[in-house]
XYZ file of C-alpha atoms in Angstrom:
110
model
C 55.814 -265.455 189.638
C 52.166 -265.235 188.546
C 53.124 -266.073 184.968
C 55.026 -269.155 186.152
C 52.043 -270.401 188.171
C 49.733 -269.746 185.240
C 52.054 -271.673 182.903
C 52.252 -274.588 185.353
C 48.459 -274.730 185.707
C 48.013 -274.602 181.933
C 50.565 -277.399 181.464
C 48.700 -279.573 184.016
C 45.404 -279.022 182.226
C 46.888 -279.717 178.794
C 48.561 -282.855 180.136
C 45.245 -284.044 181.533
C 46.482 -283.862 185.126
C 43.715 -281.617 186.407
C 40.677 -282.706 188.340
C 38.656 -285.601 186.969
C 35.618 -283.330 186.671
C 37.668 -280.827 184.662
C 38.562 -283.540 182.159
C 34.947 -284.673 181.960
C 33.635 -281.145 181.429
C 36.297 -280.513 178.778
C 35.103 -283.621 176.901
C 31.446 -282.595 177.157
C 32.157 -279.072 175.919
C 34.346 -280.349 173.074
C 31.587 -282.764 172.036
C 29.011 -279.954 172.090
C 31.090 -277.758 169.760
C 31.863 -280.767 167.553
C 28.140 -281.533 167.300
C 27.334 -277.904 166.476
C 30.015 -277.797 163.785
C 28.751 -281.038 162.249
C 25.153 -279.822 162.401
C 26.079 -276.664 160.512
C 28.127 -278.654 157.979
C 25.167 -280.926 157.300
C 22.772 -278.017 156.756
C 21.048 -278.004 160.150
C 20.348 -274.753 161.904
C 22.666 -273.496 164.643
C 21.697 -270.537 166.832
C 24.032 -268.291 168.812
C 22.202 -267.554 172.030
C 22.792 -265.948 175.397
C 22.873 -267.860 178.639
C 19.255 -267.030 179.481
C 17.741 -268.191 176.181
C 15.131 -270.949 176.375
C 17.231 -273.612 174.640
C 14.590 -276.283 175.178
C 12.554 -274.602 172.427
C 15.547 -274.699 170.096
C 16.216 -278.374 170.794
C 12.511 -279.096 170.166
C 12.908 -277.459 166.722
C 16.126 -279.420 166.033
C 18.240 -276.268 166.270
C 21.603 -276.565 168.032
C 22.286 -273.713 170.492
C 25.809 -272.367 170.837
C 26.787 -269.980 173.600
C 29.326 -267.419 172.337
C 30.089 -266.247 175.876
C 31.213 -269.734 176.859
C 33.341 -270.088 173.760
C 35.078 -266.771 174.422
C 35.802 -267.817 177.995
C 37.228 -271.122 176.734
C 39.438 -269.228 174.279
C 40.650 -267.021 177.117
C 41.415 -270.062 179.260
C 43.747 -271.495 176.624
C 45.160 -268.049 175.840
C 43.786 -267.999 172.277
C 41.510 -264.992 172.805
C 44.138 -262.302 172.031
C 44.606 -263.720 168.523
C 40.867 -263.513 167.856
C 40.494 -260.086 169.461
C 43.281 -258.732 167.264
C 41.689 -260.275 164.166
C 38.377 -258.534 164.892
C 40.061 -255.239 165.651
C 42.135 -255.447 162.457
C 38.849 -255.554 160.513
C 37.612 -252.390 162.215
C 35.625 -253.772 165.141
C 35.991 -251.356 168.018
C 37.700 -252.238 171.279
C 34.619 -250.688 172.884
C 32.593 -253.754 171.883
C 32.139 -256.547 174.374
C 35.255 -258.729 174.352
C 33.071 -261.855 174.127
C 31.608 -260.535 170.891
C 34.980 -259.464 169.502
C 36.474 -262.858 170.330
C 33.731 -264.680 168.423
C 33.915 -262.293 165.487
C 37.670 -262.756 165.419
C 37.254 -266.518 165.424
C 34.922 -266.283 162.445
C 37.443 -264.048 160.652
C 40.305 -266.461 161.359
């Protein structure tokens, strides 16, 4: 029953039938990661930071901040996190590490 509800909710989100604000936030987040990827590709600096980092200083230095915790949560929301967790663990990263960290490491490995 829970799996069915989860699948229905995921299908609504993927079909764009969620709340208007959800669609808008999804676009903003996607644009942020796109910008960070392009910045890195063009030789600009990108910093992985925690939620409490003073990002205003980074922006002032033309450094793009990326929040690994947010990315891991997004991966979990679309059920991609297990793939990345397994990738990190297959390279010897312990399951005792924070799952946010393992998810990001796994993404880099993949």
